[in-house]
Structure formats: C-alpha cells, structure tokens
Amino acid sequence: MGTNLGFKFFVLLLLFTLFGLAVASASAGSFRVYPKADADTIPQRFQSILPTEIPDSLLPADTLPTMLTDTNDVGLAEQPRLRGSGTILDARVDYSAIDSIFFNVRERKVYLYGTADLKYGDIHLEAGYVEIDFRENLLYATGIADSAGVVQQYPIFTEGSQSFQSKEMWYNFETKRGRTRQVFTEEADGYLHGELVKIQPDKIIHVQDGKYTTCDDPDPHFHIGFRKAKMIPDDKIITSLAFLVIEGVPTPLVVPFGFFPNKKGQASGILMPSYGETSNRGFYLENGGFYWGINDYVDLSLRGDIYTRGSWAAKLGSSYRVRYRYSGSINLSYAINILGEENLPGYERSRDFRVVWSHNQDPKARPNSVFQASVNAGSSQASRFNPVSDQDYLSNTFSSNVSYRATWASRYNFSANFRHSQNTLNRTVDLSLPEIAFSVNRLHPFRRKSGSGEARWYENITMNYTMNARNDLRTVDSLLFERETWSRFRNGMRHSIPISHSMRVLRHFNLSNSFNYNMNWYLSSVEKYWDPQAIFIQQGDTLFGNMVKDTIPGFKAIHDFSYSASLNTRFYGMVQFRRGPLRALRHVVSPNVGFSYRPDFANPFWGYYQTYFDERRQEEVRYAIFEDGIYSGPQPNRSGNINFSVTNNLEMKVRNRRDTTARGERKIALIDNLSINGGYDIARDSLNFNDIRISARTRLFNNFDITYSSGWTVYDTDSTGRYINRFLWDTQKKLMKLNNTNWSLGFNYSLSSKTRPSTGAGSQLRGGMGQDIGGPDNGLGNGEPDEGLAPGPDVLQVTPGMVDYSVPWSMQFGYTFNYGSRYNYAQDRFDKTYVQSLNFSGDMQLTPKWRLGFRSGYDFDRKEITYTSVDIYRDLHCWEMTLNWIPFGFRKSYNLTIRVKSSMLQDLKINRRTHHLDRAFQTF
C-alpha cells in the first residue's frame, strides 16, 4: 500500500512539473506536447518511424487524471533526476525537439521527434528521432523520414572531444556503454567508417567491418579495410588484417595488422624511406629515419640515404619555438657521394656537408635588441649531388649572417655580425668573424637646451661617431679547416667622426660644409726591401734579386681627414594645357657646385708611405705600410677638387582614362634622371680637368628600364692612349671626345588573368588562382588585381562561344641587353661588347583540377637554352599527381609522383623518376 501511494505521489509531482514548464515556456515555441490518454493520440505522421512495439500509454484506473491537451508550442523541457530500477542518473537530462515530444508516464519513456537535441553531462546527441527509457537508463536514436520518404537527421553523438555520426545508436546512461550501426567519424587527419561499433565506458571503441581513409567523401575513393579494430581516443587505432581498396577494388597490398597514430599534436615515430634506382649510384633508400617529438618546444629528426654502390648520407634536423620569444630550425647533413665504378672513366668520389640554420627572435621578446641567424654553408659539391631546391642548383653562391643588434638610450647603437660568403665556381670562401659596429646618433653639441629665440648658425653644427671592427679571411674551401689558414686573418678597427653644418643662403640656396676625420687601428704593418740574394723565377729563368715583404707585428694608428662643401638649389618649370589628354609638363633642374680637399698623406711627415729601390728596374718604388689593411687608408697626392653636376627630371600629367569623372589625373615620368657632372682639380700640376660623365635613366610603360652612361675627355692622347696636357680644341678643334659608353635595356612584363579580366556578358566569377606548384620563380601573383577577382580554386563559368580571359594564368618575360664600347687608342677604334639574355616563366590553371607551370630562357652569349623545367599538377580529390620534367641540361630528369594528400598516409604513393646524375634520361 505504501509503495502504491508513493508511486501515485511521484506521478502527480511529475505531471505538475511538466505542466508548469509548458506554461512557463509557451512563448518559446520549440515543440508540442500531446495528451497521453490513449496511444491513438500519437500524430499519424510519426507512426511510421516509431518502434514497432509501442507500450500501452493508458494509465491505471487509480491514477491521477492525465494532463489536458495543450497545443501551444513550448520551449526546452527539462527532466529532473528520475529514479529508475533502483538507480539515479549522474546528471540532469536536458532535451528538446522542434516538432513534438511524446511522454509515456507508465513506461517512463520520452519520445522526441524532429531535430531532437539531448544533453547529459558531457554527452550531446542530435538526431531526427530519440527515445529515452528512464527506467532502464537507455537511449535509442535514429533518423527521421521527410515527406518524400528520405531518411535524414541521422544521429550525431558527441562525448567530450569525441564525435561520430551513425544510422542508429543505443546508449546506456548507467553503464556508459553504447552500440551504433554504420558509423562515420573523423579522427585526427583521417576518417573512420564502421558497420557496427561498440563504445566502452573508458571511451575505447571497438569497430567491426570498418575502413580507415583520409578521403572526406562519404563513399571514399580509397580506404584501408579491416574486419576488426580498436580505437583508443587521442592515442592510436589498431586493426586486424588490413588491405588497401581503391575505387571499391581490393588490391594485393595486405598487411598483418594496421597501426594509425591518433594523437593530437606531435608524435614520435619511424620515418619511412622512399626507394628507387639510379644508373650511377644503384638502388637506394632515401630520407628514412626517426622523428622524435621531444616536447612542445623542440623536435628532432634523424634521416639517412643509402645507395647500393657505396654512396650514403646522414641528415639531422630540428625545429624549435618558444612563443613570444624565438623560433627557428637547423639542418645538418654529411654525405659520401660516389658516381660510377672505381678505376673506370667518369668515377667520382666526394665528401660533402651542408649546414642550414634559421633563427628569428620575436619583436616582443626584447624590443631594444634583436638576435637573428640565417646560415647556409656547405661544400662546393653539396648543391650538385644533394640539392634541396632548383634554386640551390641555379645559384653558385652561399651566404650566411648571424647578427645581434641592440639600442639603448635612443642614441647608442651596437651590432655584431658573423658573415660568410662562398662561391661554388671558384671555391672561394670569405669569412668575417666578427664584424662589429658601434655608433652614436647625430648630436648638436652647440644647441641650446631651451628652444626660445632664433637659432644661431653654429647651433646647426652636428657630429656623429662610428666605430667599425672586422676580422676577415679569404681562402678556398679545401683549406678552410687547415691550421695555417686561421693564421691569415686580416683585422682592424676604424673610428669615424664626421662634423657637418648646413644653412640656407640667399633664401633659395643650401650651403653644406663637412669635415671628416678617420682613424684606423691595425695590429701589424708591412715592410718591403730589396734582397739581392733572393731567387726569382721568371718564364723558366732563375734570377737573383727580388723584393721581400715582411709583416711587422705591432700596433699602428693611421689618421686621415678631408673637408668638403657644396652649394645646391632647385629650379622648377611648369607648362599647363587646358585641352586634350595632356594636362601639364614639369621640368626640375637641380644644379650643384662643390669643393673637396684632402692633403698629401704620402708626405714623410705622416710616415704612412715608405720606399725601396728596385735594382732590376733601377727605380724607387713607393708602398703603403697599411696596404694589407682591411680599410682604405690615407691616399697619396694632394687633392683639391671643384666639382659640378646638373640633374634633370621631366614629368607629365595626363588625364586618367579610368576615371569616369574626367577629373582624375596621373603622373608619367618621361626622364627619371639625366645628369652631367665633371670637375677641376686645383692641386694637380697638369691634366686638371676630370672626365665628364653623362648618365640617364628612364622607365617606359612600367616595363622597359633604359639606362645610359658615357665618359668624355677634353684632353688629347698619344698613340698609347695616355692623356697629354693639350686640349682637343687646340689639336682637333673639338670640345670633347667619347671615351666609353654603355647602354642597358631591361624588359620585364607580366601577363595574367588578373590584369586582363573578361569583358564578355554572361561571365560569372567563381574564383581565382589555385595551388602554387611552380616553385619560387614561377611568378605567380604578379600584376595589379582588379576588383571582382578573388582567390579560389575554381575558374570562370563562361557562356559557350565566348573567350574566357579569366582562366587563372600568368606569364612573365624578362630581357636584358647591355652594350658597351671603349676606345682602343692602339688600333684607333672602339672595342664593343654585347651581353643579352632572355628568360620567361608561366603558370596556368587549365581546369579546376589541372595546373601547368614552366620556366626557361636563352643565353645569347653561349647560344643555348638556359635551365628549363615543366611542372604539371593534377588534383585527384584525396590524391594528387605531380610531374617535374627537366628536358635537357645537366639536371636532365623527370619525377612523377601520385600520392595521398594527407600527411597521415604520406608513404602511400607511387613514384617514378630519373636522377639528373644518371645522365641517361629517356623521353617518356
């Protein structure tokens, strides 16, 4: 009796709770509540999707009356904790539905129809139909059929960070076990399909008749099939016997078991090598090794190459990153490269190494100091045998720089650089270890602290201080690590103090004066003398007597100074037009007159120059004791130059045709620079006039760069071409004579779909450029974008019969031409030189899936085609195909690869290639 009375009280409390929620949420309108007096009250449109056996919803005779029918839309129905078979749910169950909710009080079940949404703890379920059994703590969900009979709104189950979609599912709230059918879920970089899936309380998932793929299509183009699998969230997926299926066709590629990492972030593991064959080095395995994800800040990879004919390589790579502080990467490699067979023609063996380091400091880490590194060094043959990119092969220089810069008090600057430069053609290596600079910003030593009153002339005097120190070495790469090499460093320090003053004269002229003082410090000097016992070999003859050069250790300080002054102004000329497209012409003339003076530092007073007597030539030879110094020292002979220059600039202003208001104007530079300069040296005893230089520069149509320069003299010459102290006007009645001239023409032109948009009616833009596969020099993205063009993978849809100018494409052309001439006095003619080259590259997206890129050129001096490559790319949805073809030249080769896009299955690929070292390329 007590039990029956308790049950009645529970039912009454439940009814009042639901009624209160319905009235309170009447305005929300998310679902309907229907009476439960009879099973026939279930709407007819839902009967087709209910379970086949629906329990009787009639209440016992002794129960309280059922709720009155309320057809008003109500909001979220909240279900309190309900007591089932002696158990209590761990959390509140919140559920709602767009269409309606059906309550079966006797069976303690709830039926949700139409976009049902249920939340229980960290569990979230969305489905077309959901049935909840509070007595057994069970949940069932499936899709719902629309008016056309198509089932949709299949269940989407989310627990924590794990989510999947299925055709139907069952879940127990108490045991937290579940079972689903036809599951589809995304895991890491892949997708997991399963015919039958069981969810365990520890969130481990067991899959039966499943498949794993990186294709996001519901019917994947390829997958790895298996009978059973176990998935551990955020760890791994382990399968039974696994086999590859492509387009529904099983392949013979079978493995005893499958293992797929499922961790988020970095994970350590084996790096699978690629394999192949080259004719000169045999069969190979390349880039195999191990990756170690040390922590969130640094990782490490060890890779290696091995060839059956003896070549091998070891590579170490590491990346590091500390947020808001610094980031970088380092790659080291060492290789033994062997080509051909020993004791046979064409045999080569070399030891090569490569160091590449990049380091960048975050500007927020230390605003007043910056440390950066860009190191690219290696042996001369490293880029030949093991190039990382085409640019490595095309470039014949390596350069590195490790720098530190600091600024403090907004006035003092310090920098230290460690530089390296290497030429792979002549195998020379230049090192600066280190190069230090310290400077003080411009000071006004005589300026008043208070800014009141008009400034005096001396308050504009400024001065700076700069200190530079270098320690340089030049050698060849084969001697770089020899002990004697490191004793040949050239070093020194230079202090510079420039003092300057500027003022305006007669309102329109600017007068500038400057005094420059330099002091060089060296740790050694040079001494030369004639040794009559020294042996000298010339053209096979042994001679006695030669100059001997000694390096004398000891500190030396060398001073030099100079003075200069200049007076300049600027004149403007303007002509305006009221009619026509030409609106105005402007001519700017900038004349300049200057004077500079430098004393004769070869005077014995300074002690910077010494002499010795050459007994063979019977003459006294002067030399500088600092001639091996790394900084230019004081110059001999006094200099007092009066120089002049006139610079011209010509521009025109035209109407902008693109401006429909007829008010827009744009400037066009006709002559960027046309200058004439010359000088007169008052310190010389003869030949006082300097050569006159004329130079000009302009750009036409934004693509043609034209430069011109020439040298002219006012003096006559003898038969050997040496100037004599006689004017041309006195001997030939000429003012000047041309000594040399140089013309340079540069042409760079880019065409693309963005610079020539489609103008035909019926065109509708859908996208722009797609994936870039042309390399660093394919020239993508040049040209000014027009409005309406947006980046994307697709192309225009154009009405049939119309020309489609908007297919994403680009073309670049480059042409350089240099002409030089120098007068040959011995033969009384001009010696002429011509240097010209042509290069071009392009990229075209033929269709949304096909892309073509190429680059080539022509060397007119060698009369041969330069480096040429063709790149073809095909998007195969979850796969991709790339083809790189170099049809001729030293790197003649091809590389065809068809592979899965995802990095998860990066080793699932087909690769066919020939190596450029094979020299046996055959057109395919």
Coordinates of C-alpha atoms in Angstrom, one line a residue, residues 611-622:
T611 CA 110.1 53.4 -50.4
Y612 CA 112.6 50.8 -51.5
F613 CA 114.9 50.7 -54.6
D614 CA 114.2 48.1 -57.3
E615 CA 117.6 47.3 -58.6
R616 CA 116.3 45.4 -61.6
R617 CA 114.2 48.3 -62.9
Q618 CA 116.5 50.9 -61.4
E619 CA 113.7 52.9 -59.9
E620 CA 112.4 53.8 -56.5
V621 CA 109.1 52.2 -55.6
R622 CA 106.7 53.7 -53.0

